[in-house]
XYZ file of C-alpha atoms in Angstrom:
589
model
C 93.383 23.817 57.848
C 92.927 27.437 59.434
C 94.695 28.180 62.228
C 94.508 31.545 64.523
C 97.341 32.745 66.242
C 98.198 36.427 68.362
C 97.481 39.878 67.418
C 100.493 41.581 66.925
C 102.173 38.812 65.061
C 104.527 39.698 62.400
C 104.001 38.396 58.917
C 107.809 36.889 59.585
C 106.216 34.955 62.464
C 102.885 34.091 60.512
C 104.902 32.409 57.666
C 107.380 30.902 60.246
C 104.304 29.067 62.458
C 102.190 28.420 59.317
C 105.767 26.167 57.437
C 105.646 23.960 60.369
C 102.124 23.675 60.591
C 102.058 22.886 56.908
C 105.136 20.111 57.199
C 103.234 18.067 60.013
C 100.021 17.929 59.094
C 100.907 17.847 55.527
C 98.474 20.514 54.182
C 97.462 24.007 53.777
C 97.203 26.077 56.212
C 95.612 29.568 56.664
C 96.773 31.741 59.214
C 94.539 34.324 60.529
C 96.415 36.531 63.337
C 94.298 38.164 66.076
C 90.712 38.849 65.236
C 91.490 39.031 61.803
C 89.274 38.714 58.571
C 91.675 37.431 56.359
C 94.058 35.502 56.339
C 97.844 36.970 56.924
C 100.098 34.584 55.325
C 98.264 30.995 53.240
C 100.769 27.887 53.199
C 100.781 25.350 50.720
C 101.751 21.871 49.629
C 101.443 20.972 46.167
C 101.467 17.952 44.260
C 105.038 17.849 43.628
C 106.429 17.993 47.321
C 106.552 21.634 46.765
C 105.692 24.489 48.728
C 105.127 27.724 49.733
C 103.653 30.819 51.958
C 102.118 34.304 50.624
C 100.566 36.950 51.725
C 96.459 35.695 52.026
C 96.131 33.889 48.527
C 95.666 36.707 46.339
C 99.187 37.662 46.599
C 101.770 36.144 44.087
C 105.690 36.202 45.498
C 107.304 39.266 46.166
C 110.129 39.506 43.151
C 106.706 39.277 40.717
C 105.352 42.500 42.319
C 104.556 45.512 40.036
C 102.115 47.949 39.069
C 98.967 46.846 39.354
C 96.223 48.488 36.420
C 94.612 49.996 39.649
C 97.675 51.894 40.277
C 98.321 52.990 35.530
C 94.306 54.510 36.126
C 95.893 56.285 38.994
C 99.270 57.502 37.465
C 96.619 58.835 33.755
C 94.403 60.038 35.728
C 97.667 62.179 37.317
C 98.674 63.301 33.742
C 95.601 64.211 32.645
C 95.055 66.196 35.670
C 98.584 68.017 34.338
C 97.140 69.309 31.229
C 95.068 72.088 32.853
C 92.185 72.886 31.781
C 90.732 72.916 28.024
C 93.664 72.877 25.844
C 91.644 76.461 24.237
C 92.703 77.997 26.866
C 95.901 76.527 27.109
C 96.878 77.742 23.499
C 96.491 82.104 24.691
C 98.481 81.920 26.773
C 100.972 81.903 24.278
C 98.963 84.924 22.558
C 99.796 86.510 26.369
C 102.718 85.426 26.062
C 102.949 83.656 29.863
C 103.710 80.583 30.663
C 101.398 77.674 31.872
C 100.880 77.031 35.862
C 102.940 73.647 35.535
C 105.738 75.198 33.787
C 105.843 78.131 35.852
C 106.508 75.893 38.345
C 109.339 74.347 36.684
C 110.634 77.290 36.141
C 110.675 78.420 39.720
C 110.938 74.631 41.591
C 112.345 72.543 39.033
C 111.008 69.157 41.011
C 108.762 70.536 43.879
C 108.124 69.023 47.205
C 104.868 67.605 46.870
C 101.704 68.619 45.524
C 98.629 69.247 48.059
C 95.323 68.496 46.606
C 95.754 68.010 42.872
C 92.593 65.776 42.770
C 90.231 69.123 44.459
C 86.568 69.579 42.651
C 87.121 65.557 40.599
C 83.865 64.900 40.715
C 82.479 67.741 39.264
C 84.744 67.308 35.410
C 86.436 64.508 35.206
C 85.081 61.368 32.454
C 85.931 58.571 35.785
C 83.130 60.226 38.439
C 80.907 58.757 39.502
C 79.361 61.637 38.750
C 79.671 62.480 35.699
C 76.962 61.483 32.782
C 79.489 63.038 29.471
C 81.915 64.819 30.293
C 82.511 68.630 28.888
C 86.246 69.251 27.479
C 84.812 72.995 27.338
C 83.637 72.587 31.338
C 87.741 70.624 32.587
C 87.656 72.273 35.986
C 91.619 70.137 36.836
C 93.320 70.775 40.930
C 89.361 73.492 40.481
C 93.017 76.065 39.032
C 94.802 76.716 42.084
C 98.087 74.937 42.780
C 99.457 74.750 46.592
C 102.268 72.499 47.727
C 106.435 73.103 48.855
C 109.762 73.609 47.352
C 112.698 74.519 47.222
C 113.631 77.529 45.994
C 117.330 79.044 46.440
C 117.955 76.252 49.083
C 115.324 76.970 51.285
C 112.019 75.437 52.242
C 108.890 76.670 51.453
C 105.026 77.226 50.350
C 103.752 78.266 46.943
C 99.661 79.054 45.663
C 99.352 79.356 41.879
C 96.886 79.990 40.120
C 96.469 78.299 36.935
C 94.635 79.827 34.404
C 93.342 78.118 32.147
C 90.421 76.429 34.610
C 88.011 80.003 34.509
C 90.917 82.474 33.859
C 92.653 81.048 37.990
C 88.417 81.807 39.505
C 88.136 80.876 42.856
C 85.797 77.854 44.107
C 85.305 76.282 47.157
C 87.749 73.536 47.486
C 90.313 75.114 45.625
C 89.731 78.411 48.326
C 89.946 74.421 50.636
C 93.362 73.839 49.833
C 94.802 77.825 49.806
C 93.457 78.053 53.483
C 94.982 74.445 54.037
C 98.447 75.361 52.840
C 98.462 78.803 54.520
C 98.114 77.474 58.268
C 100.641 75.036 57.644
C 102.184 77.913 56.591
C 101.929 79.391 60.423
C 102.719 75.675 61.745
C 106.084 75.101 59.511
C 107.200 78.808 60.262
C 108.415 78.207 56.487
C 107.890 81.274 54.049
C 105.193 81.445 51.524
C 105.259 82.558 48.262
C 102.178 83.671 45.871
C 101.911 83.265 41.997
C 98.546 84.848 41.024
C 97.634 84.583 37.798
C 93.020 84.988 39.677
C 90.160 86.364 37.916
C 88.718 86.427 41.372
C 85.928 84.618 43.106
C 84.137 81.700 41.168
C 80.443 84.463 40.821
C 78.742 81.056 40.551
C 79.828 79.053 43.059
C 80.156 81.871 46.283
C 78.317 80.052 47.445
C 81.006 77.348 48.392
C 83.010 80.262 49.495
C 82.648 83.715 49.780
C 81.419 84.085 53.598
C 81.451 81.540 54.929
C 84.014 80.575 58.167
C 86.775 78.597 56.181
C 85.486 80.390 52.778
C 87.184 83.837 51.262
C 87.959 86.020 53.339
C 89.855 83.542 55.827
C 92.529 84.187 53.631
C 92.750 88.062 54.836
C 92.083 86.368 58.505
C 95.313 83.752 57.532
C 97.554 86.423 55.550
C 97.173 88.797 58.863
C 98.485 86.214 60.934
C 100.861 85.154 58.809
C 102.163 88.421 59.331
C 105.699 88.850 60.101
C 105.809 85.863 61.540
C 106.895 84.511 58.270
C 107.629 86.328 54.912
C 105.090 86.138 52.480
C 105.609 86.753 48.790
C 103.775 87.656 45.891
C 103.872 87.606 42.094
C 101.414 88.785 39.452
C 101.277 86.783 36.390
C 98.173 88.280 34.763
C 94.641 90.465 35.602
C 93.782 89.947 39.538
C 90.216 91.418 40.320
C 88.384 92.066 43.499
C 89.411 89.486 46.330
C 92.159 87.692 44.132
C 94.459 91.797 44.341
C 94.257 91.641 48.777
C 96.211 89.269 48.858
C 99.035 91.041 46.792
C 97.771 94.396 49.083
C 98.410 91.589 52.336
C 101.996 90.192 50.801
C 104.948 91.243 51.522
C 106.161 92.069 49.347
C 104.793 92.661 46.180
C 106.477 91.849 42.206
C 104.656 92.944 39.189
C 105.558 92.408 35.187
C 105.916 94.057 32.592
C 103.005 94.461 29.730
C 101.350 90.600 32.015
C 100.975 91.571 36.125
C 96.980 94.035 36.578
C 95.148 94.491 40.110
C 91.674 96.842 40.782
C 89.393 96.532 43.188
C 87.049 95.788 39.918
C 87.091 95.437 36.295
C 86.804 97.909 33.987
C 83.167 96.862 32.974
C 83.050 96.646 36.729
C 84.386 100.153 37.436
C 82.084 101.481 33.477
C 78.900 100.278 34.977
C 79.032 102.189 38.507
C 80.748 105.375 38.233
C 80.408 105.896 33.684
C 84.241 105.370 33.646
C 86.345 104.327 30.722
C 89.207 102.865 32.262
C 92.033 99.416 30.268
C 93.021 97.727 32.900
C 96.633 99.291 32.567
C 95.327 102.523 33.160
C 93.494 101.212 36.135
C 95.877 98.633 38.535
C 99.212 97.812 35.335
C 102.724 98.248 36.655
C 103.054 101.700 36.707
C 100.429 102.632 38.820
C 101.477 100.140 41.543
C 104.460 101.364 41.612
C 104.355 104.868 40.310
C 101.556 106.142 42.639
C 100.018 103.748 44.679
C 103.398 102.077 45.770
C 101.518 98.645 46.217
C 104.686 97.058 44.067
C 107.788 96.598 45.191
C 109.123 95.503 42.040
C 108.382 95.178 38.801
C 109.939 92.451 36.073
C 110.279 92.332 32.861
C 109.133 88.984 32.283
C 108.610 85.892 33.873
C 112.450 84.511 34.526
C 112.625 88.363 35.613
C 110.357 87.784 38.486
C 112.011 84.941 39.257
C 115.141 86.524 39.932
C 113.723 89.477 41.565
C 112.350 86.938 44.587
C 115.598 85.166 44.512
C 117.517 87.774 45.291
C 114.490 89.500 48.280
C 115.071 86.139 50.110
C 118.250 86.184 50.549
C 118.041 88.905 52.961
C 114.994 87.200 54.722
C 115.017 84.848 57.276
C 112.097 82.042 56.828
C 110.264 83.253 60.076
C 110.595 86.268 62.577
C 111.790 83.134 64.530
C 115.469 83.061 62.583
C 118.332 85.092 61.798
C 117.743 87.302 58.579
C 120.573 84.671 56.593
C 124.428 86.040 56.705
C 126.996 85.481 53.509
C 130.619 86.038 52.911
C 131.214 89.785 52.395
C 132.767 92.274 49.365
C 134.302 95.119 49.374
C 131.710 98.279 48.406
C 131.336 98.876 44.188
C 133.200 101.882 44.733
C 136.240 102.919 47.384
C 134.706 104.789 50.709
C 137.345 107.197 49.937
C 135.003 108.817 47.131
C 132.276 109.125 49.940
C 133.339 113.217 50.517
C 133.422 114.366 48.088
C 130.316 112.879 46.638
C 128.181 115.398 48.945
C 127.828 119.308 47.990
C 129.579 121.878 50.582
C 126.431 124.093 50.231
C 123.628 122.064 51.843
C 120.857 122.364 49.513
C 122.626 121.090 45.879
C 121.087 118.590 45.498
C 122.932 115.006 44.964
C 122.408 110.763 43.947
C 122.465 109.570 47.562
C 122.925 105.513 45.719
C 126.370 107.079 45.089
C 127.100 107.286 49.129
C 125.260 103.652 49.609
C 127.507 102.262 46.990
C 130.540 102.809 48.647
C 128.659 101.553 51.734
C 127.907 98.798 51.373
C 128.723 95.437 49.301
C 128.984 95.655 45.972
C 125.250 93.761 44.075
C 123.569 94.100 46.648
C 121.703 96.676 46.897
C 117.995 95.877 45.935
C 115.547 99.375 46.481
C 112.699 98.553 46.440
C 109.407 101.079 45.209
C 111.516 103.844 43.343
C 109.120 105.182 41.675
C 106.642 105.578 44.757
C 108.204 108.256 47.059
C 111.529 109.205 45.171
C 112.402 111.273 48.244
C 113.126 108.717 49.982
C 115.423 105.782 49.005
C 114.608 102.296 51.144
C 116.866 99.355 50.665
C 118.339 96.340 51.536
C 121.826 95.565 51.044
C 124.663 93.877 53.517
C 127.409 95.281 55.039
C 130.404 92.545 55.149
C 128.103 90.135 54.177
C 125.282 91.107 56.958
C 121.773 92.611 55.930
C 120.072 95.685 56.010
C 117.525 98.074 55.478
C 118.855 101.154 53.848
C 116.473 103.837 54.654
C 118.638 106.765 52.710
C 117.571 110.954 52.015
C 117.673 111.672 48.209
C 118.388 114.850 47.710
C 118.458 114.963 44.258
C 114.730 114.469 44.505
C 112.421 116.980 46.323
C 115.692 118.033 48.184
C 115.438 115.270 49.995
C 112.266 116.723 52.163
C 109.229 114.574 53.112
C 106.472 114.421 51.774
C 103.236 112.291 52.303
C 103.923 109.617 50.219
C 106.913 108.601 50.761
C 106.888 108.090 54.676
C 104.217 105.900 54.347
C 105.921 104.075 52.215
C 109.296 103.968 54.411
C 106.909 103.404 58.153
C 106.325 100.154 55.924
C 109.984 99.620 55.006
C 110.824 99.754 58.743
C 108.390 97.899 60.264
C 108.744 94.850 58.219
C 112.495 95.193 58.260
C 112.013 94.904 62.417
C 108.909 92.580 62.144
C 112.165 89.771 60.361
C 114.938 90.973 62.483
C 116.792 93.301 60.263
C 118.955 95.523 60.881
C 118.253 99.552 60.273
C 120.473 102.325 58.125
C 119.296 105.770 58.514
C 120.904 108.063 56.376
C 119.986 111.339 56.927
C 120.196 114.478 55.415
C 116.882 116.617 54.378
C 115.549 119.765 55.295
C 112.689 118.022 57.296
C 108.669 116.828 56.188
C 107.155 119.015 53.098
C 104.943 121.709 54.331
C 102.118 123.466 51.852
C 98.083 123.366 51.635
C 98.859 121.167 49.354
C 100.474 117.741 51.997
C 98.074 118.852 54.490
C 95.974 117.647 52.541
C 97.715 114.927 51.807
C 97.844 114.138 55.821
C 101.471 114.641 56.313
C 100.968 114.617 59.753
C 98.930 111.500 60.097
C 102.065 110.280 57.424
C 105.197 111.691 58.971
C 103.532 110.076 62.511
C 103.197 106.561 61.423
C 107.027 106.545 60.645
C 108.554 108.509 63.201
C 106.083 105.601 65.472
C 107.886 103.328 62.947
C 110.988 104.668 63.544
C 110.413 104.394 67.522
C 108.577 101.595 68.343
C 111.339 98.953 66.613
C 113.821 96.447 68.424
C 116.334 95.658 65.851
C 119.586 97.620 65.789
C 120.057 100.827 64.392
C 122.508 103.639 63.587
C 121.772 107.014 62.174
C 124.784 108.421 60.128
C 124.348 112.577 59.552
C 125.405 112.924 55.973
C 124.924 116.505 55.726
C 121.318 118.235 56.851
C 119.166 117.458 59.801
C 117.221 119.431 60.343
C 112.739 119.556 61.547
C 111.031 116.630 62.346
C 114.143 114.926 59.360
C 116.095 114.121 62.220
C 112.671 112.737 64.815
C 111.903 110.257 61.277
C 115.969 109.795 60.339
C 116.274 107.976 63.655
C 118.541 110.664 65.532
C 119.229 110.111 69.147
C 116.503 110.662 70.426
C 114.766 106.965 68.851
C 117.029 104.514 70.876
C 119.921 103.753 68.525
C 122.581 101.843 68.620
C 124.226 105.037 67.184
C 124.156 108.118 65.716
C 127.367 108.988 63.856
C 128.172 112.343 61.303
C 130.249 113.471 58.509
C 131.572 115.697 58.669
C 129.475 118.022 56.265
C 126.538 117.452 59.161
C 123.803 119.627 60.700
C 121.373 119.490 62.955
C 119.113 122.203 63.552
C 115.059 122.956 63.979
C 115.679 124.498 60.391
C 117.582 126.035 57.916
C 119.982 129.036 58.505
C 118.792 131.056 55.748
C 114.529 130.563 57.348
C 115.826 130.997 60.692
C 118.185 134.800 60.183
C 114.320 135.101 58.423
C 112.471 133.990 61.819
C 114.756 135.648 64.029
C 116.266 138.961 62.394
C 113.460 140.157 59.960
C 112.344 143.183 61.449
C 115.846 144.567 61.626
C 117.140 143.471 59.263
C 114.615 144.564 57.625
C 115.378 148.232 59.266
C 118.812 148.272 57.302
C 118.482 150.496 54.300
C 121.496 149.573 52.927
C 121.224 147.079 50.133
C 124.804 145.301 50.836
C 125.452 146.485 54.463
C 121.549 144.701 55.061
C 123.493 141.658 52.543
C 126.245 141.638 54.518
C 125.119 141.008 58.128
C 122.747 138.099 56.243
C 125.686 136.611 55.749
C 127.589 137.215 58.980
C 123.768 135.701 61.096
C 123.440 132.806 58.611
C 127.788 132.040 58.973
C 127.146 132.330 63.937
C 123.380 130.569 62.819
C 126.036 127.751 61.227
C 128.161 127.293 64.058
C 125.440 126.706 66.032
C 125.082 123.537 64.465
C 127.881 122.184 63.297
C 128.344 118.299 64.243
C 131.689 119.690 65.797
C 129.765 121.695 68.354
C 126.945 118.868 69.093
C 129.976 116.109 69.140
C 130.997 118.093 71.719
C 128.545 118.258 73.929
C 127.970 114.783 73.579
C 124.171 114.547 70.843
C 126.107 112.796 68.731
C 128.286 109.720 69.577
C 131.176 110.449 66.476
C 132.454 112.439 63.452
C 133.828 109.358 61.295
C 135.677 110.719 58.444
C 133.479 109.806 55.040
C 136.436 106.862 53.857
C 135.800 105.232 58.070
C 131.963 105.273 57.220
C 131.531 101.549 55.997
C 134.638 100.285 59.080
C 132.512 101.793 61.579
C 129.494 100.207 60.715
C 130.510 96.983 59.794
C 132.208 97.116 62.641
C 129.353 99.073 65.315
C 126.525 96.054 63.185
C 128.759 93.285 64.165
C 128.524 94.228 68.115
C 125.463 95.250 68.832
C 123.839 92.363 66.859
C 123.056 90.284 70.343
C 120.906 93.378 70.849
C 117.248 93.041 72.405
C 115.072 95.700 73.875
C 111.930 96.030 74.893
C 108.535 97.744 74.740
C 106.458 98.842 76.711
C 104.196 95.777 77.873
C 100.860 96.699 76.616
C 98.107 95.292 73.728
C 99.291 97.154 70.990
C 100.199 100.699 69.977
C 97.468 102.634 68.837
C 99.135 103.879 65.317
C 99.270 102.134 62.061
């Protein structure tokens, strides 16, 4: 007997109606709900008088349910996909000293929150696909060579992508590109960080019509990178040769980590370079970690191996918020590694004598909290994350042990980018100034010292996070501008008793103003005495006591109190809000 009841009835309601009707009529009853073609419930009456209700005619009782052959087949397909590319390429990973991509994900995350797109390009290679007549084990394309999804990393929810180098050398093709784009676009919605675990030879050239110039093709990667920039942290780790289009993801990321003996990135492969220019060069000489850490500045950190790369990123992400809408994470503060009472002893009395500024930094920041970025590039400037009383700060410091602390073009560019990134993610800035200013000379003019200096001054001017400037010793020329001096809206300009602020140093100033008068003194001893007298007079004019008296600076701080003073001021100003003039954007890049 068939019975149709109103749409919206639950299974329990349908079962109750079926049982009542079957008991009344003494035969099997089928219950249809609304306009459904299949029976929702079937109640049957056995010859022995027993009865029962099924969820449709084919469903067994609930306590007998379990995985079907259909589900088992699906799990077998998933297991096959998770084996990656051809076995011969997996075997080569050991020779290259690197992990299979899914082992790498296990190292980073343990269990994934979820993965998207396992079955990407399934029809292009799997033996169960109706599109494949005969599967070739050497042409496996599981997940189309690119994995995407979400995971927990250091108690943070993140998006991730990872190339599978066993699939066509991690090359990118249509379906993998689609997964990459979806992951980026979802990150824009969620406001969660993105980790790119790159190991890609670039685009799959023989399939370029499907992804190269399309509106939603590989070119959209870099559009999305640009939209994500400053919105959520983007961190890229390189595990192999990333060539051509693949090399743009690491340089678009906020932070790039390379691995010694493994990573490389370049706009073209050595073979292509030789074809175009005639230059013979190997991949490490072309774009290995040393090239990008020391010369191009594209590598922020260099790891010893895969495990070390994870450790570096775990430390790095601890200074960053999930998105531009969030605050950087605070933790409990720790005492410095060395006592602040030693600060004044570190800084030499002589303005032109070198010292390692890290010896000051370690007496100011929390122990074990310093993470220096690009240490080999523009080494006369230190750019680093650290904590002061548990609060993340970005440190910009001149290092007088390198090039006397003068600012060269590469250091200016590095520092401008670091300041810009800190400002994007609301990380307060601490400037430690001890510089004779921007470097002069024909070579640095060729290298664009004015352009690079402009970018640094622009970044410092535009930063709206809390800023503090400390004049450790020299603050000469435009160096005080680049280091967020009084004119650059710092929350404080502090100085140690060793500080000096001037257009130029005493020696240069005396030479510029009094050279002719000194030359007129014939007696060498008299000339030297007069020159020393003029230098001392000049030094009195630029001493920080004069600057404090004229309220150019806010305070002269006893060096032993510097950490306490900075911690109090960063805490007090942590909610400060600064407005920039209304405009679309500036014109300085």
